[in-house]
Backbone as a chain_set.jsonl record, in Angstrom:
{"seq": "MGNDFTYCPACGGTNISYVDHKKWQCPDCGFKLYNNVAASVALIIMDGSGNVLFEKRAKEPRKGFLALPGGFCDQDESAEHAALRECMEETGMQPAAINYLCSFPNTYDYAGIRYKTCDLFFVASLEETFCGKDLLSQLHRQQSEVLSFCMKKISGIPDVEALPLAFESAGKALRFWTGKGGEK", "coords": {"N": [[0.159, -29.081, 6.678], [-1.964, -26.558, 7.791], [-4.541, -24.37, 8.14], [-6.938, -24.588, 9.229], [-10.334, -23.932, 10.918], [-12.171, -25.978, 13.584], [-14.088, -25.35, 14.941], [-16.431, -21.974, 14.661], [-15.512, -19.149, 15.944], [-17.235, -17.141, 15.991], [-19.922, -17.916, 16.39], [-19.786, -20.985, 17.529], [-20.0, -23.355, 16.133], [-20.25, -26.049, 13.977], [-19.762, -25.827, 11.441], [-18.212, -23.705, 9.83], [-15.949, -22.857, 6.592], [-13.174, -22.968, 4.119], [-13.076, -21.001, 2.13], [-12.445, -20.155, -1.73], [-9.965, -20.023, -1.747], [-8.731, -17.301, 0.65], [-10.249, -17.099, 2.969], [-12.043, -17.531, 5.366], [-15.344, -18.919, 6.339], [-18.699, -18.601, 8.016], [-21.847, -20.482, 6.903], [-23.651, -20.641, 8.954], [-23.883, -18.567, 10.519], [-23.15, -15.714, 9.728], [-19.909, -15.311, 10.026], [-17.072, -14.381, 8.706], [-13.478, -14.19, 7.947], [-10.945, -13.06, 6.876], [-7.866, -14.167, 5.188], [-5.709, -12.882, 4.77], [-2.213, -11.344, 3.006], [0.752, -11.392, 5.337], [2.729, -8.51, 5.713], [6.323, -8.516, 5.076], [9.617, -8.184, 5.706], [12.968, -7.386, 4.425], [16.494, -7.013, 4.548], [19.203, -6.331, 2.56], [22.645, -6.332, 3.482], [25.749, -4.691, 1.561], [29.11, -4.778, 2.811], [32.174, -2.189, 3.194], [33.995, -4.191, 1.107], [31.855, -5.702, -0.223], [30.575, -7.872, 0.255], [27.632, -9.815, 1.854], [25.776, -9.492, 4.591], [24.812, -11.567, 6.561], [22.769, -14.133, 8.726], [22.044, -16.108, 10.784], [19.687, -17.744, 11.509], [17.797, -18.069, 14.87], [15.801, -19.888, 15.412], [12.766, -21.067, 14.457], [10.475, -20.903, 11.683], [12.627, -22.848, 9.696], [15.295, -22.931, 11.643], [18.795, -21.951, 11.793], [19.25, -21.992, 9.396], [20.043, -19.611, 6.655], [20.086, -16.602, 6.786], [18.448, -12.667, 5.916], [19.02, -9.777, 7.51], [15.659, -8.463, 9.094], [12.297, -8.548, 8.786], [8.57, -9.129, 10.004], [6.116, -6.851, 9.25], [4.85, -4.949, 11.668], [1.371, -3.701, 13.307], [0.522, 0.004, 11.756], [2.698, 0.614, 10.833], [4.966, 1.454, 8.42], [6.243, -0.052, 5.772], [9.165, 0.338, 5.619], [9.832, 2.063, 7.41], [9.739, -0.39, 9.11], [11.812, -1.422, 8.592], [14.134, -0.593, 9.18], [13.294, -0.945, 11.833], [13.403, -3.782, 12.357], [15.818, -3.954, 11.488], [17.922, -2.829, 13.469], [17.185, -3.865, 15.309], [18.083, -6.496, 15.245], [20.742, -6.629, 14.87], [21.81, -3.92, 16.239], [22.247, -1.759, 14.387], [21.971, 0.781, 12.028], [20.974, 1.491, 9.795], [22.127, 4.567, 7.298], [20.541, 4.356, 4.915], [17.947, 2.993, 3.036], [17.033, 1.447, 0.44], [13.921, 0.352, -1.259], [13.93, -2.925, -3.218], [12.885, -4.918, -4.287], [9.545, -7.239, -4.518], [8.62, -10.39, -3.033], [6.307, -13.302, -3.046], [6.192, -15.477, -0.228], [6.053, -18.305, 1.87], [5.015, -18.842, 4.855], [5.543, -21.278, 7.622], [4.731, -21.689, 10.542], [4.577, -22.792, 13.925], [2.32, -24.938, 13.699], [0.646, -23.22, 11.319], [0.18, -22.11, 8.702], [1.26, -19.293, 6.774], [0.932, -16.846, 4.337], [2.499, -14.979, 3.387], [3.927, -11.409, 2.36], [7.107, -10.434, 0.771], [9.427, -8.206, 1.067], [11.774, -5.856, -0.142], [14.773, -4.367, 0.723], [18.106, -2.422, -0.17], [20.568, -1.481, 2.066], [22.061, 0.885, 3.431], [25.905, 2.217, 5.261], [26.349, 3.117, 7.392], [28.837, 6.524, 8.381], [30.451, 5.072, 9.826], [30.775, 2.328, 9.896], [31.804, 1.899, 8.184], [34.348, 0.597, 5.642], [35.54, -1.149, 7.572], [35.631, -3.769, 9.873], [32.543, -5.056, 9.719], [31.33, -7.187, 11.151], [32.426, -7.518, 13.827], [31.127, -5.211, 14.612], [28.166, -5.693, 14.875], [25.499, -6.276, 17.252], [23.284, -8.948, 17.959], [20.06, -10.006, 18.448], [19.503, -11.965, 20.237], [17.583, -13.776, 20.838], [16.836, -14.211, 17.765], [18.548, -14.331, 16.677], [21.261, -16.689, 16.1], [23.891, -16.052, 14.846], [26.212, -14.112, 12.817], [27.68, -14.077, 9.341], [29.234, -12.838, 7.319], [29.354, -12.903, 3.316], [29.808, -13.075, -1.05], [28.413, -12.189, -2.903], [28.039, -12.322, -6.324], [26.227, -13.282, -8.419], [24.288, -16.425, -9.507], [25.412, -18.598, -9.488], [26.879, -18.752, -6.268], [24.341, -17.545, -4.89], [22.826, -19.465, -4.859], [24.65, -21.674, -3.85], [24.164, -21.069, -1.07], [22.507, -21.524, 2.352], [19.715, -21.126, 2.426], [17.303, -19.976, 4.294], [15.062, -19.052, 2.959], [12.636, -19.456, 0.059], [11.848, -16.846, -0.766], [14.068, -14.839, -0.315], [16.623, -15.433, -1.695], [15.514, -15.431, -4.216], [15.295, -12.625, -4.464], [18.225, -12.022, -4.194], [19.077, -13.025, -6.693], [17.938, -11.34, -8.708], [18.909, -8.539, -7.205], [21.056, -9.458, -7.806], [21.259, -9.112, -10.829], [21.421, -11.154, -12.86], [19.208, -12.929, -13.372], [17.138, -13.002, -11.746], [13.656, -12.904, -10.766], [10.661, -11.212, -11.67]], "CA": [[0.504, -27.973, 7.343], [-2.838, -26.455, 7.661], [-5.314, -23.181, 8.553], [-8.357, -24.558, 9.472], [-10.912, -24.057, 12.383], [-13.291, -26.932, 14.203], [-15.898, -24.432, 15.046], [-16.594, -21.07, 13.984], [-14.982, -18.379, 16.468], [-17.883, -16.53, 16.292], [-21.235, -19.171, 16.661], [-19.71, -22.365, 17.839], [-21.052, -24.058, 15.006], [-19.369, -26.912, 12.759], [-20.132, -25.592, 9.555], [-16.833, -23.708, 9.154], [-15.038, -23.757, 6.509], [-12.58, -22.081, 3.672], [-13.897, -20.708, 0.658], [-12.132, -19.293, -2.599], [-8.347, -19.737, -1.072], [-8.864, -17.033, 0.925], [-11.273, -16.269, 3.699], [-13.271, -18.748, 6.064], [-17.504, -18.574, 6.388], [-19.421, -19.982, 8.712], [-23.302, -20.365, 6.871], [-24.803, -20.874, 10.686], [-24.152, -16.896, 11.542], [-22.312, -15.317, 8.646], [-19.015, -15.101, 10.003], [-16.4, -14.483, 7.545], [-12.032, -13.93, 8.74], [-10.156, -13.251, 5.544], [-6.249, -14.839, 5.492], [-5.154, -11.805, 4.086], [-1.159, -11.842, 2.88], [1.869, -10.526, 5.525], [3.934, -7.978, 5.325], [7.483, -9.089, 5.718], [10.634, -7.071, 5.343], [14.57, -7.716, 4.513], [17.45, -6.573, 4.112], [21.015, -6.618, 2.156], [23.411, -5.042, 3.932], [27.654, -5.035, 2.323], [30.309, -4.413, 3.531], [33.609, -2.469, 1.666], [34.308, -5.059, 0.649], [31.226, -6.059, -1.12], [29.712, -9.191, 1.097], [26.296, -8.822, 1.637], [26.101, -9.85, 5.153], [23.829, -13.103, 6.347], [22.255, -14.054, 9.414], [21.516, -17.828, 10.908], [18.335, -18.275, 12.759], [17.92, -18.736, 16.27], [14.067, -20.034, 15.801], [11.85, -22.576, 13.73], [10.375, -21.936, 11.588], [14.173, -22.84, 9.065], [16.646, -22.9, 12.402], [20.303, -22.804, 11.575], [19.585, -21.409, 8.45], [20.689, -18.053, 6.61], [18.709, -14.999, 6.423], [19.126, -11.143, 5.396], [18.281, -9.431, 8.808], [14.351, -8.698, 9.109], [10.893, -9.477, 9.744], [7.133, -8.883, 10.282], [6.071, -5.165, 9.737], [3.877, -4.357, 12.815], [0.858, -3.095, 12.672], [0.011, 0.86, 11.392], [3.967, 0.672, 10.284], [5.371, 1.78, 6.724], [7.596, -0.797, 5.052], [10.748, 1.198, 5.595], [10.113, 1.813, 9.234], [10.012, -1.8, 10.035], [13.589, -2.431, 7.688], [15.124, 0.095, 10.197], [13.531, -1.324, 13.563], [13.65, -4.963, 12.062], [18.045, -4.156, 11.267], [18.065, -1.831, 14.599], [16.702, -5.175, 16.476], [18.713, -7.811, 15.017], [21.699, -6.134, 14.738], [22.282, -3.55, 16.995], [23.047, -1.623, 13.52], [21.147, 1.23, 11.84], [21.542, 1.946, 8.131], [22.163, 5.597, 7.119], [19.569, 4.837, 3.898], [17.963, 2.153, 2.393], [15.972, 1.735, -1.005], [13.752, -0.02, -2.083], [14.322, -3.0, -4.437], [11.85, -5.669, -5.284], [9.336, -8.652, -3.553], [8.321, -11.705, -3.986], [5.723, -13.929, -1.957], [6.644, -16.37, 0.224], [5.475, -19.133, 1.955], [6.177, -18.879, 6.539], [5.277, -21.955, 8.612], [5.302, -21.804, 12.434], [3.541, -23.312, 14.643], [1.482, -25.525, 12.882], [-0.179, -22.504, 10.952], [0.773, -21.77, 7.545], [1.243, -17.897, 6.403], [1.263, -16.292, 2.944], [3.446, -14.143, 2.894], [4.794, -10.453, 0.797], [8.632, -9.938, 1.541], [9.663, -6.169, -0.002], [13.61, -6.455, 0.068], [15.713, -3.088, 0.229], [19.378, -2.563, -0.204], [20.434, -0.729, 2.734], [23.524, 1.932, 2.536], [25.662, 1.722, 5.73], [26.805, 4.839, 8.816], [29.497, 5.889, 7.422], [31.196, 4.949, 11.328], [29.925, 1.46, 9.727], [32.526, 1.853, 6.907], [36.222, 0.614, 6.484], [35.59, -1.515, 9.31], [34.977, -5.516, 10.279], [31.54, -4.893, 9.658], [31.192, -8.171, 12.396], [32.324, -6.901, 14.681], [30.376, -4.207, 15.003], [26.949, -5.602, 14.959], [25.005, -7.238, 18.401], [23.447, -9.845, 17.835], [19.642, -10.273, 18.492], [19.64, -13.515, 20.79], [15.922, -14.527, 20.616], [16.303, -14.395, 16.975], [19.883, -14.544, 15.742], [22.982, -17.369, 16.667], [24.887, -15.804, 14.182], [26.739, -13.539, 11.636], [28.438, -13.845, 8.198], [29.326, -11.988, 5.858], [29.471, -14.088, 1.548], [30.431, -12.695, -1.424], [27.793, -13.284, -3.833], [28.39, -12.065, -7.327], [25.863, -14.328, -9.478], [24.029, -17.1, -9.187], [26.378, -19.585, -7.55], [26.914, -17.838, -4.956], [23.323, -17.707, -4.357], [22.652, -21.077, -4.96], [25.455, -22.106, -2.428], [24.032, -20.829, 0.47], [21.692, -22.51, 2.621], [18.686, -19.763, 2.724], [15.903, -20.056, 5.328], [13.402, -18.698, 2.469], [13.258, -18.832, -0.953], [11.936, -15.125, -1.511], [14.919, -14.27, -0.293], [17.453, -16.381, -3.064], [14.963, -14.547, -5.979], [16.11, -11.708, -4.351], [19.22, -12.143, -4.13], [19.387, -12.644, -7.966], [17.418, -9.871, -8.78], [19.617, -7.536, -7.085], [22.534, -9.224, -9.164], [21.048, -8.747, -12.119], [21.572, -11.868, -13.375], [18.255, -14.083, -13.097], [15.639, -13.035, -10.266], [12.312, -13.043, -11.443], [9.873, -10.085, -11.768]], "C": [[-1.099, -26.995, 7.178], [-3.867, -25.39, 8.609], [-6.561, -24.072, 9.193], [-8.969, -25.072, 10.44], [-11.753, -25.397, 12.818], [-14.977, -26.319, 14.076], [-15.661, -22.899, 14.736], [-16.226, -20.087, 15.533], [-15.637, -17.203, 17.084], [-19.356, -17.181, 16.979], [-20.458, -20.275, 17.091], [-19.785, -23.488, 17.179], [-19.665, -24.656, 14.167], [-19.695, -26.725, 11.455], [-18.88, -24.698, 8.781], [-16.194, -23.656, 8.089], [-13.977, -23.091, 5.225], [-13.121, -21.963, 2.389], [-12.73, -19.823, -0.291], [-10.325, -18.754, -1.89], [-7.997, -18.149, 0.057], [-9.422, -16.541, 1.843], [-12.112, -17.684, 4.287], [-14.444, -18.099, 7.005], [-17.753, -19.223, 6.816], [-20.933, -19.428, 8.093], [-24.11, -20.341, 7.835], [-24.794, -18.447, 10.247], [-23.285, -15.605, 10.503], [-20.533, -14.377, 9.091], [-18.253, -15.611, 8.802], [-14.693, -13.503, 7.92], [-11.045, -14.43, 7.674], [-8.576, -13.451, 5.621], [-5.508, -13.829, 4.627], [-3.215, -12.334, 4.318], [-0.049, -10.663, 4.304], [2.546, -9.757, 5.27], [5.246, -8.303, 5.695], [8.574, -7.775, 5.255], [12.261, -7.779, 5.41], [15.353, -6.617, 3.5], [18.736, -6.891, 3.278], [21.877, -5.409, 2.1], [24.914, -5.579, 3.499], [28.252, -3.783, 2.74], [30.631, -3.462, 2.058], [33.223, -3.378, 1.225], [33.447, -5.789, -0.729], [30.753, -7.502, -0.439], [29.111, -8.757, 1.591], [25.8, -9.807, 3.34], [24.178, -11.185, 5.84], [23.632, -12.93, 7.896], [21.976, -15.541, 10.401], [20.924, -17.872, 12.062], [18.246, -18.825, 13.98], [16.945, -19.754, 16.15], [13.537, -20.612, 15.185], [10.65, -21.002, 13.731], [11.958, -21.833, 10.163], [15.387, -22.751, 10.286], [17.819, -23.333, 11.943], [20.492, -21.95, 10.438], [19.615, -19.956, 7.966], [19.741, -17.7, 6.117], [19.003, -14.169, 6.395], [18.038, -10.748, 6.927], [16.501, -8.789, 7.989], [13.844, -8.655, 9.689], [9.515, -9.242, 9.355], [7.259, -7.472, 10.043], [5.114, -5.027, 11.219], [2.601, -3.477, 12.398], [0.957, -1.082, 13.405], [1.894, 1.409, 11.319], [4.584, 0.738, 9.241], [6.911, -0.08, 7.063], [8.539, -0.895, 5.608], [11.236, 0.638, 6.999], [10.699, 0.512, 9.503], [11.228, -2.476, 9.917], [14.183, -1.799, 8.557], [14.5, -0.83, 11.402], [13.998, -2.732, 13.168], [15.51, -5.104, 12.381], [18.567, -3.635, 12.291], [17.672, -3.52, 15.813], [17.649, -6.258, 16.697], [19.923, -7.621, 15.254], [23.0, -5.207, 15.109], [22.476, -1.618, 15.253], [21.641, -0.626, 12.661], [21.56, 1.815, 10.556], [21.526, 3.423, 8.085], [20.851, 5.663, 6.064], [19.146, 3.315, 3.469], [16.458, 2.615, 1.32], [15.275, 0.241, -1.457], [13.944, -1.19, -3.159], [13.688, -4.222, -5.618], [10.922, -6.414, -3.971], [9.094, -9.11, -4.546], [7.443, -12.892, -3.087], [6.399, -15.331, -1.417], [5.705, -17.353, 1.353], [6.386, -18.845, 3.24], [4.976, -19.428, 7.372], [5.087, -21.437, 9.761], [4.082, -22.092, 12.988], [2.236, -24.206, 14.148], [0.797, -24.989, 12.186], [1.001, -21.845, 9.899], [0.395, -19.788, 6.676], [1.583, -17.23, 5.06], [1.538, -14.944, 3.777], [3.849, -12.224, 1.923], [6.108, -10.07, 1.298], [8.625, -9.191, 0.924], [11.544, -6.318, 0.723], [14.687, -4.592, -0.465], [17.798, -3.166, 0.343], [19.413, -1.216, 0.906], [21.976, 0.096, 2.166], [24.194, 2.365, 4.716], [26.438, 3.173, 6.562], [28.129, 4.643, 8.154], [31.005, 5.778, 8.793], [31.628, 3.188, 11.16], [31.661, 0.304, 8.877], [33.856, 1.637, 6.754], [36.334, -0.252, 7.6], [34.949, -3.432, 8.655], [33.91, -5.336, 10.593], [30.794, -5.737, 10.892], [31.197, -8.133, 13.632], [32.003, -5.75, 15.493], [28.861, -4.125, 15.544], [27.089, -6.229, 16.739], [23.973, -7.497, 18.063], [21.593, -9.458, 18.833], [19.533, -11.386, 19.395], [18.578, -14.522, 20.604], [15.773, -14.713, 18.733], [17.708, -14.898, 15.994], [21.055, -14.724, 16.82], [23.833, -16.598, 16.316], [25.282, -15.388, 13.128], [27.355, -14.231, 10.989], [28.12, -12.89, 7.584], [29.803, -13.323, 4.175], [29.657, -13.01, 0.562], [28.701, -13.1, -2.102], [28.069, -11.923, -4.984], [27.298, -12.669, -8.459], [25.857, -15.436, -8.955], [23.866, -17.704, -8.594], [26.16, -19.85, -6.642], [25.348, -18.31, -3.904], [22.432, -18.848, -3.528], [23.409, -21.848, -4.271], [24.758, -22.229, -1.349], [22.304, -21.903, 0.925], [20.493, -21.565, 3.18], [17.634, -20.734, 3.404], [14.748, -19.9, 3.872], [13.656, -18.478, 0.997], [12.792, -17.607, -2.526], [13.482, -14.784, -1.586], [16.417, -14.591, -1.71], [16.639, -15.737, -4.135], [15.208, -13.08, -5.512], [17.689, -11.398, -4.253], [19.93, -11.906, -6.13], [18.957, -11.976, -8.452], [18.07, -8.486, -9.092], [20.874, -7.796, -7.291], [22.195, -9.16, -10.369], [21.569, -9.854, -13.185], [20.91, -13.609, -13.155], [17.309, -14.098, -12.197], [15.035, -12.422, -11.013], [11.946, -11.71, -10.934], [8.953, -10.062, -12.256]], "O": [[-1.244, -26.755, 5.979], [-3.944, -25.647, 9.81], [-6.951, -23.299, 10.068], [-8.688, -26.15, 10.961], [-11.983, -25.949, 11.742], [-16.095, -26.534, 13.609], [-14.475, -22.63, 14.543], [-16.94, -20.536, 16.429], [-15.259, -16.491, 18.014], [-19.726, -16.81, 18.093], [-21.11, -20.955, 16.299], [-19.623, -24.581, 17.722], [-18.599, -24.128, 13.849], [-19.849, -27.559, 10.563], [-18.568, -24.825, 7.597], [-15.402, -24.594, 8.173], [-14.015, -21.947, 5.677], [-13.567, -22.894, 1.719], [-12.132, -18.898, 0.26], [-9.787, -17.667, -1.68], [-6.788, -17.966, 0.2], [-9.282, -15.318, 1.856], [-12.633, -18.593, 3.642], [-14.486, -17.257, 7.902], [-17.471, -20.4, 6.596], [-21.37, -18.337, 8.46], [-25.288, -20.034, 7.656], [-25.565, -17.563, 9.875], [-22.924, -14.567, 11.058], [-20.121, -13.299, 8.664], [-18.445, -16.614, 8.115], [-14.743, -12.29, 8.125], [-10.519, -15.531, 7.512], [-8.06, -12.593, 6.336], [-4.693, -14.213, 3.788], [-2.784, -13.136, 5.146], [-0.089, -9.434, 4.249], [3.313, -10.108, 4.374], [5.34, -8.397, 6.919], [8.318, -6.738, 4.643], [12.633, -8.544, 6.3], [15.145, -5.914, 2.511], [19.24, -7.982, 3.545], [21.995, -4.363, 1.462], [25.521, -6.399, 4.188], [28.065, -2.579, 2.911], [30.194, -3.491, 0.907], [32.044, -3.489, 0.889], [33.921, -6.235, -1.774], [30.637, -8.288, -1.379], [29.271, -7.615, 2.023], [25.446, -10.961, 3.097], [23.008, -11.324, 5.481], [24.099, -11.944, 8.467], [20.755, -15.433, 10.283], [21.344, -17.986, 13.214], [18.587, -19.99, 14.185], [17.206, -20.713, 16.876], [14.341, -21.53, 15.34], [10.183, -20.33, 14.651], [12.244, -20.704, 9.764], [16.504, -22.483, 9.843], [18.113, -24.501, 11.688], [21.504, -21.265, 10.29], [19.253, -19.082, 8.754], [18.864, -18.12, 5.363], [20.149, -14.135, 6.843], [16.932, -11.157, 7.282], [16.241, -8.711, 6.789], [14.062, -8.66, 10.901], [9.359, -9.153, 8.137], [8.227, -6.835, 10.457], [4.729, -6.074, 10.698], [2.625, -2.704, 11.441], [1.216, -0.706, 14.548], [2.232, 2.511, 11.749], [4.92, -0.418, 8.983], [7.704, -0.642, 7.818], [8.948, -1.936, 6.123], [12.005, -0.174, 7.513], [11.813, 0.29, 9.979], [11.704, -3.441, 10.515], [15.104, -2.5, 8.977], [15.348, -1.516, 11.971], [15.1, -3.001, 13.647], [16.187, -5.866, 13.07], [19.786, -3.803, 12.349], [18.082, -3.832, 16.931], [17.986, -6.805, 17.747], [20.424, -8.5, 15.955], [24.196, -5.266, 14.823], [22.882, -0.52, 15.634], [20.507, -1.103, 12.62], [22.503, 2.599, 10.444], [20.779, 3.822, 8.979], [20.113, 6.647, 6.113], [20.013, 2.446, 3.566], [15.526, 3.419, 1.329], [15.891, -0.737, -1.879], [14.166, -0.683, -4.258], [13.8, -4.434, -6.826], [11.262, -6.327, -2.791], [9.11, -8.936, -5.764], [8.195, -13.451, -2.288], [7.024, -16.109, -2.138], [4.566, -16.946, 1.586], [7.604, -18.669, 3.261], [3.964, -18.84, 7.754], [5.515, -20.283, 9.771], [2.934, -21.776, 12.674], [1.117, -23.789, 14.446], [-0.129, -25.742, 11.885], [2.109, -21.344, 10.09], [-0.661, -19.394, 6.18], [2.789, -17.149, 4.829], [0.889, -14.218, 4.53], [3.98, -12.256, 0.699], [6.155, -9.351, 2.296], [7.819, -9.215, -0.006], [12.107, -6.759, 1.725], [15.035, -4.045, -1.512], [18.466, -4.004, 0.95], [18.681, -0.23, 0.819], [22.654, 0.014, 1.142], [23.324, 2.71, 5.515], [27.005, 4.084, 5.958], [28.617, 3.639, 7.636], [32.14, 6.244, 8.692], [32.463, 2.663, 11.896], [32.188, -0.808, 8.901], [34.652, 2.243, 7.472], [37.166, -0.08, 8.491], [34.328, -3.952, 7.728], [33.769, -5.357, 11.816], [29.882, -5.229, 11.544], [30.351, -8.53, 14.433], [32.403, -5.4, 16.603], [28.333, -3.243, 16.221], [28.115, -6.525, 17.352], [23.294, -6.526, 17.731], [21.697, -8.731, 19.82], [19.344, -12.196, 18.488], [18.658, -15.715, 20.311], [14.762, -15.267, 18.301], [17.781, -15.586, 14.976], [21.583, -14.015, 17.677], [24.667, -16.242, 17.149], [24.908, -16.052, 12.161], [27.832, -15.2, 11.579], [27.085, -12.267, 7.351], [30.468, -14.356, 4.246], [29.7, -11.89, 1.071], [28.018, -14.077, -1.795], [28.261, -10.768, -4.605], [27.689, -12.425, -9.6], [26.734, -15.84, -8.191], [23.075, -17.898, -7.671], [25.527, -20.757, -6.102], [25.205, -18.959, -2.867], [21.828, -19.05, -2.475], [22.871, -22.912, -3.965], [24.67, -23.268, -0.696], [21.485, -22.559, 0.28], [20.427, -21.33, 4.387], [17.284, -21.877, 3.11], [13.732, -20.593, 3.811], [14.495, -17.69, 0.561], [12.96, -17.432, -3.732], [14.068, -14.511, -2.634], [16.907, -13.721, -2.431], [17.319, -15.486, -5.131], [15.326, -12.294, -6.452], [18.066, -10.227, -4.268], [20.745, -11.129, -6.627], [19.861, -11.541, -9.165], [18.071, -7.716, -10.052], [21.782, -6.979, -7.139], [23.164, -9.156, -11.129], [22.077, -9.494, -14.247], [21.412, -14.715, -12.953], [16.693, -15.113, -11.873], [15.444, -11.579, -11.812], [12.57, -11.103, -10.063], [8.306, -9.016, -12.302]]}, "num_chains": 1, "name": "protein.A"}
């Protein structure tokens, strides 16, 4: 998986190179393009029985694997707003409140390009109307992103490690959340 340019986007020269693991630079015209980290958000949403909500991914990367509701931050958007927006888009549900939990770096390989991300995790509190009811029956999936939903009991590391998670950062966040082995 590479992020190499054959030609400089500014002058068309062939001397462009990736420098210091953070930018492309063309010595012919001075063009520089920084490979900045993308911000991503995810929510840990629990039902009244202590089960965590997961989505089965509908697209690559890692189609068919489990993920927490979430996605990339848009331009000029806070992480909190992105978490609320992504949750509403993917589940049809607006959390009552979210609280920041932790962040972990991640790698997101998509369409032949490797994106480095900083994944920010939040714990969501549900609106009163969602509490005490079958949460899954109240959700409306975003078909382009979500194949299905499921609830999984997470009470420790073995529960996390048994999940077919799409992204390593989600496993780290869930271990951190359980307080039994997450790294920070």
